[in-house]
Coordinates of C-alpha atoms in Angstrom, one line a residue:
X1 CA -71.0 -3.4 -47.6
X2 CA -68.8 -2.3 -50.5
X3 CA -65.8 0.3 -50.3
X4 CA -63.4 1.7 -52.5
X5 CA -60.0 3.0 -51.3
X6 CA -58.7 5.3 -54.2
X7 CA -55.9 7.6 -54.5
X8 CA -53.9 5.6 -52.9
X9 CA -50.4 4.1 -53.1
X10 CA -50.5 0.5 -52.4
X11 CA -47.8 -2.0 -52.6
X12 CA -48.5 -4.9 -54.0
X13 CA -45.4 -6.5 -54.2
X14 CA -42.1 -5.5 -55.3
X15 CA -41.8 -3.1 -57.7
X16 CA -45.5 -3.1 -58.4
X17 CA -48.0 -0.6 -56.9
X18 CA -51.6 0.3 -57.4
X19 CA -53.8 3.3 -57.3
X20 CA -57.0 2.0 -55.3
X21 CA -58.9 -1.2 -54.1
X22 CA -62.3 -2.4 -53.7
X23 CA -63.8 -4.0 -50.6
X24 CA -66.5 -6.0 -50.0
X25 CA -67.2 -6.7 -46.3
X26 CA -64.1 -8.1 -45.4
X27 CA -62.4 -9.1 -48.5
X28 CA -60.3 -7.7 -51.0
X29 CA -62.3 -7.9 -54.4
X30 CA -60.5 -6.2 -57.1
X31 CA -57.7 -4.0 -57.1
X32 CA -56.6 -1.8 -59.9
X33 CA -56.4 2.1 -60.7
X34 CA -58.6 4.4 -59.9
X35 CA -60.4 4.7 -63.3
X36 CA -60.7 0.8 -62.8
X37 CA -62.2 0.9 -59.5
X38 CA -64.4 3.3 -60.1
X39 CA -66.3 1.8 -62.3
X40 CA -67.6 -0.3 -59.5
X41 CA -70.7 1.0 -57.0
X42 CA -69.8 1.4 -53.4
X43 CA -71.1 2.6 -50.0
X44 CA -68.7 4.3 -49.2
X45 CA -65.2 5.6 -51.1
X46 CA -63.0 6.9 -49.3
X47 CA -59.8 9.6 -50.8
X48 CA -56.6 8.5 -49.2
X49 CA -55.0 11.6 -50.8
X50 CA -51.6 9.8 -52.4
X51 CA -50.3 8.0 -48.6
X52 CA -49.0 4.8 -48.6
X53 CA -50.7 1.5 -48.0
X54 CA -49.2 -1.9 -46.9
X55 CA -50.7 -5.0 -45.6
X56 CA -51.4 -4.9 -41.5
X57 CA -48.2 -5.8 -39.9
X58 CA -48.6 -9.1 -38.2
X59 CA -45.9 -10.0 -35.3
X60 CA -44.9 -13.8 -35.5
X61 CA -43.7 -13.8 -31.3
X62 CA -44.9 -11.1 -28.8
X63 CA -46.7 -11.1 -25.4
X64 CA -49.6 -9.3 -26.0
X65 CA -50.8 -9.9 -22.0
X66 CA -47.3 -9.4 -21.0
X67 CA -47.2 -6.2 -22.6
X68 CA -50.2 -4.7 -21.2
X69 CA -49.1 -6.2 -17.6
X70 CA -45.9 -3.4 -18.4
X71 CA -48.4 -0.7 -19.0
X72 CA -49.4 -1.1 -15.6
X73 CA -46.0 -2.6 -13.9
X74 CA -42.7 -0.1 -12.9
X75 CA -40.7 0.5 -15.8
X76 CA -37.3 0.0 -15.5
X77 CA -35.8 0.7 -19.1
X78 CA -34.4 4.0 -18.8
X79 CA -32.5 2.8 -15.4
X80 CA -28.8 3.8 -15.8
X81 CA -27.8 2.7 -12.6
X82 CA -28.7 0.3 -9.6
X83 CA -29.2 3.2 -7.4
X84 CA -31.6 4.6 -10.8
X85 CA -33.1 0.7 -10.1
X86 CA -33.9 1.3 -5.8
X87 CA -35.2 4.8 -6.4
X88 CA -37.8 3.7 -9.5
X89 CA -39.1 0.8 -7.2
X90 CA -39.5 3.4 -4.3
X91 CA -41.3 6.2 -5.9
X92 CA -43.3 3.4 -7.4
X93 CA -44.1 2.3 -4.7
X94 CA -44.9 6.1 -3.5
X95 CA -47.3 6.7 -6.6
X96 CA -49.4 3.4 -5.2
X97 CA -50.0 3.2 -1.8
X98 CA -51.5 0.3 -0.4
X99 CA -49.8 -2.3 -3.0
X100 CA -49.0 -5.5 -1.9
X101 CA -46.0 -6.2 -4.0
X102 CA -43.7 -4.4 -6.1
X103 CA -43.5 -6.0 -10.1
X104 CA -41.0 -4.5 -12.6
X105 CA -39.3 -5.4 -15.8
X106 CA -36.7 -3.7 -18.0
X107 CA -33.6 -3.5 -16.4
X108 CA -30.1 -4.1 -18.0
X109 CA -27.1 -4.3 -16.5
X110 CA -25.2 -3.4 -19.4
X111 CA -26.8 -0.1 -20.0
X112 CA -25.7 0.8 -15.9
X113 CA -23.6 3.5 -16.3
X114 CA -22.6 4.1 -12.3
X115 CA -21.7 1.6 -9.8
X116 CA -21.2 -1.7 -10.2
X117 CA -22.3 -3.7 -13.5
X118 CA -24.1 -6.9 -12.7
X119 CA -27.4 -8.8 -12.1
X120 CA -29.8 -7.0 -9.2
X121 CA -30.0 -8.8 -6.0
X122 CA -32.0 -9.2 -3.0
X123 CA -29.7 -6.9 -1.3
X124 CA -30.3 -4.5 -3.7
X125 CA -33.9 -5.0 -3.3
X126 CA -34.1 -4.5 -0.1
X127 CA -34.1 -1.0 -0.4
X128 CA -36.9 -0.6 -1.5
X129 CA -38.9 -2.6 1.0
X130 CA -38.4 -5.3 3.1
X131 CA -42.4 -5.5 4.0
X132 CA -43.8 -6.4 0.5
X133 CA -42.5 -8.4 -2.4
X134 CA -40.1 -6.5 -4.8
X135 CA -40.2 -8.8 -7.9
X136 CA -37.7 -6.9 -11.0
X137 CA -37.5 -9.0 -14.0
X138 CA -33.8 -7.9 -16.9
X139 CA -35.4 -6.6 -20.1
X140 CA -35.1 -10.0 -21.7
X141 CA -37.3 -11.6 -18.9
X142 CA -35.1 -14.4 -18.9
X143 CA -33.1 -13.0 -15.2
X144 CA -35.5 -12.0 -12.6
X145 CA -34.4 -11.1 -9.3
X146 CA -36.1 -10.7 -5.6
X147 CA -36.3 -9.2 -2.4
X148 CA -36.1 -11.0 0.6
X149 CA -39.5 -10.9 1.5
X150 CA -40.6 -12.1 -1.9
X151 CA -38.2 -15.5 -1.1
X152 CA -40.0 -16.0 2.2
X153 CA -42.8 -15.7 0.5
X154 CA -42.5 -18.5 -2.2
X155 CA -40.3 -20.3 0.8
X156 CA -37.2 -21.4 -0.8
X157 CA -33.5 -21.7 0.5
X158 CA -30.0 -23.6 -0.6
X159 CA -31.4 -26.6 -1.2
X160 CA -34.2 -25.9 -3.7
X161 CA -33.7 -27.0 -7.4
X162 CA -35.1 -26.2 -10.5
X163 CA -35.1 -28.5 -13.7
X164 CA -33.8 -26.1 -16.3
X165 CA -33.0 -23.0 -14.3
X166 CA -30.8 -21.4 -11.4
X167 CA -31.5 -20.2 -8.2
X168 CA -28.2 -18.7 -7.5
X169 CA -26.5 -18.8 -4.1
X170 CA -24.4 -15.9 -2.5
X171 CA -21.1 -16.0 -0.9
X172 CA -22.8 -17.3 2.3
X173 CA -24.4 -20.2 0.3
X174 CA -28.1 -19.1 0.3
X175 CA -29.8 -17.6 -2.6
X176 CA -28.9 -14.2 -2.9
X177 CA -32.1 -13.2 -5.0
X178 CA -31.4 -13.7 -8.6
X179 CA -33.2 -16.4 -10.9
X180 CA -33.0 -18.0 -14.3
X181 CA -34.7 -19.6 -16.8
X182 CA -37.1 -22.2 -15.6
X183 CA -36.5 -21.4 -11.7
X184 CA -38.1 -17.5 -12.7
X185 CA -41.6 -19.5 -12.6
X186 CA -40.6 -19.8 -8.7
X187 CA -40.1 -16.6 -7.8
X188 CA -43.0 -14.6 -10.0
X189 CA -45.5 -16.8 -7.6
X190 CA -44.4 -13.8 -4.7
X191 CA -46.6 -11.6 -6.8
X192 CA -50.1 -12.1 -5.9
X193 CA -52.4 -13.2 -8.6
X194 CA -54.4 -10.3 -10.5
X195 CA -58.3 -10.9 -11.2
X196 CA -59.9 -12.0 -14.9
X197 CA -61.1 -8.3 -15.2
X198 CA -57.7 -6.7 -14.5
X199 CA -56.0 -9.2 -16.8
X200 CA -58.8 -8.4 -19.5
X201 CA -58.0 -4.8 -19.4
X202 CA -54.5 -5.3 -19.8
X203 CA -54.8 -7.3 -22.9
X204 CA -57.3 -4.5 -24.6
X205 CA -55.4 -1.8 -23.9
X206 CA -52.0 -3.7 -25.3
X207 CA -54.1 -4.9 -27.9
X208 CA -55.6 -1.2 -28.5
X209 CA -51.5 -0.1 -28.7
X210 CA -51.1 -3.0 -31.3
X211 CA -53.6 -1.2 -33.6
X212 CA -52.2 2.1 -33.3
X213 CA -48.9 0.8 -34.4
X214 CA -50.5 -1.3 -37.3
X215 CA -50.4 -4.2 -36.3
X216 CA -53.8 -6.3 -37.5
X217 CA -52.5 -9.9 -36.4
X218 CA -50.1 -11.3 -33.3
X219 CA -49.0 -14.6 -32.8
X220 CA -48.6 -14.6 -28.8
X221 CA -47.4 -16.7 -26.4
X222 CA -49.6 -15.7 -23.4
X223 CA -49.9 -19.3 -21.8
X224 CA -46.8 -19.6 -19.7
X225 CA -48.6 -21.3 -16.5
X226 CA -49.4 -25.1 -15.3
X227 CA -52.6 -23.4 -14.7
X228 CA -52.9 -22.6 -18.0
X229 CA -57.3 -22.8 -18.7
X230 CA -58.0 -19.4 -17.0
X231 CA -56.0 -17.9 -19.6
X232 CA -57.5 -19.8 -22.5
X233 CA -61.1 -19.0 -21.5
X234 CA -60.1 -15.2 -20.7
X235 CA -58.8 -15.1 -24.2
X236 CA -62.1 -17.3 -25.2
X237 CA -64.0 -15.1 -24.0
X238 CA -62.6 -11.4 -25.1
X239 CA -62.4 -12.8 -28.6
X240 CA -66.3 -14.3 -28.5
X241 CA -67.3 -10.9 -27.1
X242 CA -65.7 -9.1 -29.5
X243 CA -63.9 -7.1 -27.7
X244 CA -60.8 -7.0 -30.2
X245 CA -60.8 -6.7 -33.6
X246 CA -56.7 -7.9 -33.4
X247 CA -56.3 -11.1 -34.8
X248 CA -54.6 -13.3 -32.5
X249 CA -52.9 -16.8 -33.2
X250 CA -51.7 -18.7 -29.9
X251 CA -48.3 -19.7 -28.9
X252 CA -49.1 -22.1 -26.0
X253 CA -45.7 -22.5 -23.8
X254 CA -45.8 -26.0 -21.7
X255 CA -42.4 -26.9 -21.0
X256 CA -43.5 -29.9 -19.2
X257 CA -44.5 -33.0 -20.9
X258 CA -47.6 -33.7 -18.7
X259 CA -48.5 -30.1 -19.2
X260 CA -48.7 -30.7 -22.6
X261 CA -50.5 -33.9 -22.0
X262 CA -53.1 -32.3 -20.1
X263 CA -53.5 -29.6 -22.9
X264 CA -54.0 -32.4 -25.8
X265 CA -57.1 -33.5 -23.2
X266 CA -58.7 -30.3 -22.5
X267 CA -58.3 -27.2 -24.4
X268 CA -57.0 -28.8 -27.6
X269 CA -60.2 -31.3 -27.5
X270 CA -62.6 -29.0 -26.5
X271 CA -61.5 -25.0 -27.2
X272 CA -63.5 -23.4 -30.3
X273 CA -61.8 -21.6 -32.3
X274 CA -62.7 -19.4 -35.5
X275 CA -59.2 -19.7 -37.2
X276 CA -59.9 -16.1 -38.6
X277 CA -60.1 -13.9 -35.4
X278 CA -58.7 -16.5 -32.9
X279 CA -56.8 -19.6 -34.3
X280 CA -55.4 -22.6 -32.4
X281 CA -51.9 -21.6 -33.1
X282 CA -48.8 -23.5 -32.1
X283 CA -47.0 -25.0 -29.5
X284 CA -44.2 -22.9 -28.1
X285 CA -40.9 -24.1 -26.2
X286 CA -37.7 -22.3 -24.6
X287 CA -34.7 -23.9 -25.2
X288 CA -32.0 -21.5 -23.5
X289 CA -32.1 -17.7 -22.2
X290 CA -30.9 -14.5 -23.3
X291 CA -27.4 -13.9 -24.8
X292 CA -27.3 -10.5 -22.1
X293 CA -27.7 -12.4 -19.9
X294 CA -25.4 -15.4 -21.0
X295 CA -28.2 -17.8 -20.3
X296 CA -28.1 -18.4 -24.1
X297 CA -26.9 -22.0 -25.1
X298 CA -23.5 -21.6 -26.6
X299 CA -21.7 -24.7 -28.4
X300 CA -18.7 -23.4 -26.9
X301 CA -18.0 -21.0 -23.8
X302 CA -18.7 -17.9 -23.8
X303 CA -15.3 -15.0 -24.4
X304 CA -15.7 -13.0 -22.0
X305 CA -17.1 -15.9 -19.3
X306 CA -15.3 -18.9 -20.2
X307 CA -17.3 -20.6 -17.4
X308 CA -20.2 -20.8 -18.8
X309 CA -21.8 -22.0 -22.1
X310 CA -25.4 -20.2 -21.0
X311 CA -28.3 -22.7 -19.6
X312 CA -30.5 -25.5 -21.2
X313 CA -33.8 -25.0 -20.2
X314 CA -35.0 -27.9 -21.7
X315 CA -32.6 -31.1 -22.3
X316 CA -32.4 -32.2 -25.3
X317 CA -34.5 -35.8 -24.5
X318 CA -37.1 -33.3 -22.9
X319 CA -37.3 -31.1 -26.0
X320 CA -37.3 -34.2 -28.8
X321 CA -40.4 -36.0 -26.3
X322 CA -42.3 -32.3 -26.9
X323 CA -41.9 -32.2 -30.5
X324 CA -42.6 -35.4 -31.2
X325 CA -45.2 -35.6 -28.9
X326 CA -46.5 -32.2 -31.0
X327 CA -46.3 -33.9 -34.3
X328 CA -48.2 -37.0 -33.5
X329 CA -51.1 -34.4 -33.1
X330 CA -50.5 -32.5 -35.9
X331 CA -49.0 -29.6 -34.1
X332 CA -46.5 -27.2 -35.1
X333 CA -43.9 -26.2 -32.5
X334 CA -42.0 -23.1 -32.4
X335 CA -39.1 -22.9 -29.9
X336 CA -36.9 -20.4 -28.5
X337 CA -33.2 -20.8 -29.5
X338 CA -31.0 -18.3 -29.4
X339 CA -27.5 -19.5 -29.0
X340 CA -26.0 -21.9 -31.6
X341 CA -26.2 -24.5 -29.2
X342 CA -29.9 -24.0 -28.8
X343 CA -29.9 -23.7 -32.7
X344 CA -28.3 -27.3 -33.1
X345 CA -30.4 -29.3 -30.4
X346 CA -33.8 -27.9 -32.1
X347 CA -32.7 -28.3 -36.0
X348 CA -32.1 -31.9 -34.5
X349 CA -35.1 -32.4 -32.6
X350 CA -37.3 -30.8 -35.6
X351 CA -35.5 -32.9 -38.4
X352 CA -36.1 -36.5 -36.6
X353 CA -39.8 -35.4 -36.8
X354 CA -39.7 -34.9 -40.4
X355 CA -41.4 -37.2 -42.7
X356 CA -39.1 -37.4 -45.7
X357 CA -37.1 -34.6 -44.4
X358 CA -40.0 -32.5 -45.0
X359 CA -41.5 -29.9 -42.9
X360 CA -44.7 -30.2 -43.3
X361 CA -46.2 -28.7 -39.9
X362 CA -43.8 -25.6 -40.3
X363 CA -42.1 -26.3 -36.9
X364 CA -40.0 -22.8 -36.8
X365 CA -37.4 -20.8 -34.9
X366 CA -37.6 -18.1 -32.4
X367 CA -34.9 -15.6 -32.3
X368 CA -32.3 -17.9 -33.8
X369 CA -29.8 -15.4 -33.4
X370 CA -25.9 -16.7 -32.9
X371 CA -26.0 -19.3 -36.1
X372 CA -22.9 -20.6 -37.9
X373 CA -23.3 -20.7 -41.5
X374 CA -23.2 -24.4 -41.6
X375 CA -26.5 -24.0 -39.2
X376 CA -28.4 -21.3 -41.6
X377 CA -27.6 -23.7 -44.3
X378 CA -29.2 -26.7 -42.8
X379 CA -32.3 -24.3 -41.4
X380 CA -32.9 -23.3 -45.1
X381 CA -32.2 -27.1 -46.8
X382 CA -35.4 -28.1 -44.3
X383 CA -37.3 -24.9 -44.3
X384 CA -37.5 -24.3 -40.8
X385 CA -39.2 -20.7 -40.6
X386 CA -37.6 -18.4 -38.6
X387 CA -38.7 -15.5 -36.8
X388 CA -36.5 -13.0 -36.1
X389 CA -36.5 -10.1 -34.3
X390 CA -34.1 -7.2 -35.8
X391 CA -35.1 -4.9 -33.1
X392 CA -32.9 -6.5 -30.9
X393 CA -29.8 -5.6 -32.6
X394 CA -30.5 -2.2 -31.5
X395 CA -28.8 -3.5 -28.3
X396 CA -27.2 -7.0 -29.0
X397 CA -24.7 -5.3 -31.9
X398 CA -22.8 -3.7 -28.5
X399 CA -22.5 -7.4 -26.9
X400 CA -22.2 -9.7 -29.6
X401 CA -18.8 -10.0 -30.7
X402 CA -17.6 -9.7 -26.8
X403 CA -20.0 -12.2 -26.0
X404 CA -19.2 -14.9 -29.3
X405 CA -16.0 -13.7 -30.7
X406 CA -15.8 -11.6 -34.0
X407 CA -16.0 -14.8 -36.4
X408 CA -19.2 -16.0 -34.8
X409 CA -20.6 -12.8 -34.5
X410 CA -20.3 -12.6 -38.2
X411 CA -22.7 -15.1 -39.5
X412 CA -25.2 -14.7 -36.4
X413 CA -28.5 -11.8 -37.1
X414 CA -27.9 -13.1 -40.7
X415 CA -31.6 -12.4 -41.8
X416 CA -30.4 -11.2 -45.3
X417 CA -28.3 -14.1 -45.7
X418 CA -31.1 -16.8 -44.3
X419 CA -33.6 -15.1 -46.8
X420 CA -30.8 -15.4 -49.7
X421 CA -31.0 -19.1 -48.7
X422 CA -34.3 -19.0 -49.5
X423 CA -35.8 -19.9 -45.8
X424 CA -39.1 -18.8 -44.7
X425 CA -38.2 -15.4 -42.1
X426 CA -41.0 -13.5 -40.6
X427 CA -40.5 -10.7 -37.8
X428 CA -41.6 -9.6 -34.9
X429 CA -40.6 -7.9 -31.6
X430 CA -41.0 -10.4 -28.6
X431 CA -42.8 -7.3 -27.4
X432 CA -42.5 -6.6 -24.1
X433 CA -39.0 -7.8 -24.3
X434 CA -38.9 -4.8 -27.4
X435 CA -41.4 -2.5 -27.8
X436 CA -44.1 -4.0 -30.6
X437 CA -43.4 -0.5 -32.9
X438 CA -42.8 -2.2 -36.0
X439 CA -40.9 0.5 -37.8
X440 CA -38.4 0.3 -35.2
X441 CA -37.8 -3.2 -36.2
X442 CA -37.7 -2.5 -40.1
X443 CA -35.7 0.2 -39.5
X444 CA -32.7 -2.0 -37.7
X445 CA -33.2 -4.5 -40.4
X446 CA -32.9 -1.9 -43.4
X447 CA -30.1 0.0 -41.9
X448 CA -28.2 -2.5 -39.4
X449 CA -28.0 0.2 -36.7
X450 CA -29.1 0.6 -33.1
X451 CA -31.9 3.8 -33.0
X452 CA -28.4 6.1 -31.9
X453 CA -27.3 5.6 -35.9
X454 CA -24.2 3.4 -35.0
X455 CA -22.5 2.0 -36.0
X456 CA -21.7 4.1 -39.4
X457 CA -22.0 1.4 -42.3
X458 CA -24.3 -0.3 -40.4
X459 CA -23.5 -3.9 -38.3
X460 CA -22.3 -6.4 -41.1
X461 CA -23.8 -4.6 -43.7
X462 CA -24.3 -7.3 -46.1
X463 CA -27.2 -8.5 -43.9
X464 CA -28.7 -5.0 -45.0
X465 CA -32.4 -6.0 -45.9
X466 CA -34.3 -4.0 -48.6
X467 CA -37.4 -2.1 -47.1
X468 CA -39.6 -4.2 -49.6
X469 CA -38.3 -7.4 -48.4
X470 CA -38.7 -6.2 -44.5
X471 CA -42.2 -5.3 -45.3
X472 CA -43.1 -9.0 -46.9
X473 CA -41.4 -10.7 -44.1
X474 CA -43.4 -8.7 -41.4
X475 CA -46.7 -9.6 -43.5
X476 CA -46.7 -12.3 -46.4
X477 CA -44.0 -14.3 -44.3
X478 CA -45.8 -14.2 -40.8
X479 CA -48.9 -15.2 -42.0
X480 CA -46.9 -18.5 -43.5
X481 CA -46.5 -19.1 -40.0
X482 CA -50.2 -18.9 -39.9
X483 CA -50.6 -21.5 -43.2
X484 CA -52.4 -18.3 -44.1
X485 CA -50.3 -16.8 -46.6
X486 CA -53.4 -17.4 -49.3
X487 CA -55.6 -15.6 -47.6
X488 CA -53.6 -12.2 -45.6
X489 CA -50.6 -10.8 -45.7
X490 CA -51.4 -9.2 -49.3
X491 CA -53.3 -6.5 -50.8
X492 CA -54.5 -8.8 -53.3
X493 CA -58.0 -10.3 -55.0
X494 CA -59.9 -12.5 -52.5
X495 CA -57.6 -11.8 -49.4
X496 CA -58.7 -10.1 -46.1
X497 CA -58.9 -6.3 -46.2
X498 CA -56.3 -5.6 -42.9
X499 CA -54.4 -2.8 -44.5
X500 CA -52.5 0.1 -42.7
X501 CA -51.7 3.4 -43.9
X502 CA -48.4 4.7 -43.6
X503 CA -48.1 9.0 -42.8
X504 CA -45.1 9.0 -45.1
X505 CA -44.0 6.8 -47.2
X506 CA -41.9 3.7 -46.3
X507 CA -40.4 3.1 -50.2
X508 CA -39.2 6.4 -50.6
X509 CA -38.1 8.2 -46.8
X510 CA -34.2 7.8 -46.0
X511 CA -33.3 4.9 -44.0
X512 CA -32.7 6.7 -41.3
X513 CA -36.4 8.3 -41.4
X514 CA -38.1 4.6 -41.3
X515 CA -38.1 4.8 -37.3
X516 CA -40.2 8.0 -37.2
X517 CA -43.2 6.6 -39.5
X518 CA -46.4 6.1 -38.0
X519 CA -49.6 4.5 -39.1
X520 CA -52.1 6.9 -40.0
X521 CA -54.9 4.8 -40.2
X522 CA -55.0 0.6 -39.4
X523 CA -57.7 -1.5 -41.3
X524 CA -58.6 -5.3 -39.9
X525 CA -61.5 -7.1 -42.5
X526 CA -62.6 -3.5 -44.2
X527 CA -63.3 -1.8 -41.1
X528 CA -60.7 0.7 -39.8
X529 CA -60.3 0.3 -36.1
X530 CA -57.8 2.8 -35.3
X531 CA -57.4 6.2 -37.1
X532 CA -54.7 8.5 -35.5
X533 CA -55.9 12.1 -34.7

C-alpha cells in the first residue's frame, strides 16, 4: 500500500520543511516536494491543504491505565476547598448507587481557597461515608488520604510501618488518615479490585484520548503491584489483539528487590514482545515524592518546613542493589527524582554502574526538577537522559521558590539550560498526574508560564525553549529513550510513518496560542487512526 501526503507542511528539522511524503505500508520512503513525490504511483494521495505536520508526539512517563482509571474515578481538580472535596465525594457517590468504595484523585491543598489549607484526613472523609471506603489520592498521587472505614478495612493502627513511607498519626497517636510514598500501597488495597475487562476498557479509552491528542507512542509505567503478571498479560493480550494501534514501551515499577527478582524469572524470561507495537521497556524506580507535597528529597530542609527534608522512598543501598541488579541484565532504569537530594543519590547510584563512565544502557531521570547547577553539569558530562515534564510548572512556578529558596529555585526546571549542556531531554506529562495534552506542555516550555499567562516575562526566562527544540524533545528525544531514534521520531527516509497534523500551525501561532492547537488528524505506521470531526 503506497500513499502520498502532499500539500503539506512538514518539519523536518529545524529550519527545514517539506511539501509532501511518500508512504509505503508503514514506512517513510521518500520525502520531497510535491512535484518530486508525484512522480511516484500511489493508492491513495491524500491533499492536506497547506496544515502542518510533525512527528506523533511520544510521552517518555505517563500512566496510561492510571489515566483511564480517572476517566472513571471522582475528579477532584477543580476542588477549591475541603468542603468543595466532601461534597464531590458525596454527589459521587449520589450519581452511583450501589458502589462499594469511593476512589478519587486530584486534589491540592494549595489551590484551597476556603478553610483550612492542608492534607485531607479521615475526619474529613468521613463525611462522606463512614459505610464504604472513601480513598482520595493529591494530584501528584504521591499523598493519599482515607476514611475510617477504608483503615479498618486494610486493618492498620499506631504501630504499622512502612519501609519508605508514612502513615501519619494524629494528635491522639493513631493514624489520622493520610499516607505517603511507599505506605499509599497500604491504603489503595481498601478499594476493591476491578476485573481484567473493566481494566481493558480503561486503558482503550485512555489510549483512544492519547490518539486524539497526537500522541502515537507512551512510555508507561502501569506495573506498580507485587502482583504485577495480571497486568503484563492484560497488556499482552490488548496489544496481540490489536486492540491499540498506540505504541507502548513499559516502565515496570518494583521497588522491591525480590520483586524485581521475581520479574528477571518470569516476565522478563518468558513475555514476547514485538519491540515495535509493544517493547520490553525499562525498569522504573521512585526515589522521593512530590515537592507539593514536601515528600520531595531535599539536600537541605525545606524554607518554609524546616522540619523536614521530604521522604526517601528508597534508601540509597536499596536503590544502588536495583540498578545494579538492572545492569547486570542489561536493563535500563529510569527513576523518579525530584528533589536535589533525589537527584544526587541516583546520579551516584547510575554513575557506579557505568562502565568507563559511560552510559551505555541510557539509565535516565524522571522529573529531575530542583537541580543545582553543579548537578545539571554532572547529568550532562554522563548523559543521563532526562525526562521532564514542563507542564508542571503550570503549578510548581507558585511553590518553588517558597518551597527551595529563590537561589535554588533558579537553576531547578532548567530544560533550556540541561539541553545547552548538551544532555539528552525528552518530555512528557506523568499524565494523570497532568493531563497528557501535549501542547499544554510545549506551551509552558516555550513561554515559561502557567496556562493563566503569569507570570509576565515568563518564570526564569532564559529557560525559554524554542518551539522547534520542544517539538524534537517530545519526538526525536523520547524515542532515544526508546534506542529508537533511527527508526521514529522523524519524518524522514526509512522511518515509521506516525505523523500528526496540527489545525494551525505550531512554527508560526503566538506563544500564547500553542495551548489551543489540536491535532487534526494522528497517523501510527501510515494508517491514520484518529481524525477529528
Amino acid at each position: 500500500m503506497k500513499t502520498i501526503l502532499k500539500n503539506g507542511k512538514f518539519y523536518i528539522e529545524k529550519n527545514n520543511f517539506q511539501e509532501a511524503v511518500l508512504i509505503e505500508d508503514d514506512i517513510i520512503r521518500q520525502v520531497g516536494t510535491n512535484e518530486e513525490i508525484l512522480k511516484n504511483s500511489a493508492d491513495k494521495i491524500i491533499d492536506l491543504d497547506g496544515k502542518t505536520v510533525i512527528p506523533g508526539f511520544n510521552d517518555s512517563h505517563m500512566h496510561i491505565s492510571l489515566v483511564g482509571d480517572a476517566m472513571t474515578s471522582c475528579n477532584l481538580t477543580a476542588t477549591s476547598s475541603i468542603n468543595d472535596v466532601i461534597e464531590a465525594g458525596r454527589n459521587f457517590i449520589m450519581s452511583n448507587p450501589g458502589i462499594k468504595a469511593v476512589k478519587g484523585r486530584g486534589w491540592n491543598q494549595d489551590n484551597f481557597q476556603e478553610g483550612e489549607k492542608r492534607s485531607l484526613n479521615r475526619f474529613d472523609l468521613d463525611k462522606i461515608s463512614t459505610d464504604i471506603p472513601v480513598v482520595f489520592e493529591r494530584v501528584c498521587g504521591h499523598i493519599v488520604s482515607g476514611n475510617s472505614k477504608a483503615l479498618e478495612v486494610i486493618g492498620i493502627d499506631e504501630t504499622t510501618r512502612v519501609d519508605g513511607g508514612v502513615i501519619e498519626l494524629g494528635p491522639d497517636g493513631k493514624p489520622n488518615g493520610v499516607f505517603n510514598e511507599n505506605a499509599i500501597r497500604l491504603i489503595r488495597e481498601a478499594i476493591p479490585k476491578k476485573e481484567n475487562t473493566d481494566r481493558e476498557n480503561e486503558f482503550l479509552k485512555a489510549a483512544s484520548y492519547a490518539l486524539s491528542m497526537g500522541l502515537t507512542s507512551v512510555q508507561s509505567c502501569d506495573i506498580m503491584e507485587s502482583d504485577f503478571q495480571n497486568m503484563f498479560d492484560l497488556i499482552h493480550s490488548i496489544y496481540e489483539n490489536g486492540k491499540t494501534r498506540l505504541r507502548y514501551s513499559h516502565q515496570y515499577n518494583f521497588q522491591k528487590i525480590e520483586d524485581f527478582e521475581r520479574y528477571l524469572e518470569t516476565e522478563f524470561k518468558k513475555g514476547v514482545y514485538d519491540e515495535k507495537y509493544l517493547s520490553r521497556g525499562a525498569l522504573k524506580l521512585f526515589k522521593d515524592g512530590s515537592l507539593g507535597g514536601r515528600t520531595a528529597l531535599m539536600l537541605e530542609p525545606y524554607h518554609d518546613n524546616p522540619d523536614t527534608k521530604g521522604v526517601a522512598a528508597l534508601s540509597d543501598e536499596q536503590l544502588q542493589s536495583l540498578c545494579n541488579l538492572a545492569a547486570e541484565n542489561n536493563i535500563r532504569v529510569v527513576t523518579h527524582a525530584i528533589g536535589d537530594g533525589a537527584v544526587e543519590s541516583v546520579i551516584n547510584a547510575y554513575e557506579n554502574t557505568m562502565k568507563g563512565g559511560k552510559n551505555h544502557l541510557r539509565h535516565g531521570i524522571v522529573h529531575c526538577q530542583i537541580t543545582s547547577m553543579k548537578q545539571l553539569e554532572r547529568i550532562a558530562n554522563l548523559n543521563i537522559p532526562v525526562m521532564y515534564q514542563p507542564i508542571f510548572l503550570d503549578y510548581d512556578l507558585k511553590i518553588v521558590e517558597s518551597r527551595v529558596g529563590k537561589e535554588l529555585a533558579s537553576t531547578s526546571y532548567a530544560f533550556n539550560t540541561l539541553k545547552k549542556l548538551g544532555a539528552p531531554i525528552s518530555f512528557g506529562t506523568d499524565s494523570p498526574v497532568e493531563d497528557l495534552n501535549p501542547f499544554n506542555n510545549i506551551y509552558c516550555a516555550v513561554t515559561r508560564q502557567g496556562m493563566d499567562l503569569k507570570p509576565e516575562g515568563g518564570f526564569n526566562p532564559g529557560e525559554k525553549m524554542t518551539v522547534e527544540d520542544c517539538v524534537d524533545a517530545y519526538t526525536q528525544g523520547s524515542a532515544f529513550n526508546e534506542f529508537k531514534e533511527d527508526s521514529k521520531g522523524r519524518i524522514k527516509e526509512g522511518f515509521l510513518a506516525d505523523l500528526v497534523v496540527l489545525d494551525r500551525d505550531i512554527f508560526t501561532v503566538e506563544h500564547n496560542e500553542i495551548k489551543n492547537i489540536r491535532a487534526e488528524k494522528t497517523m501510527i505506521g501510515g494508517q491514520f487512526v484518529f481524525e477529528r470531526n
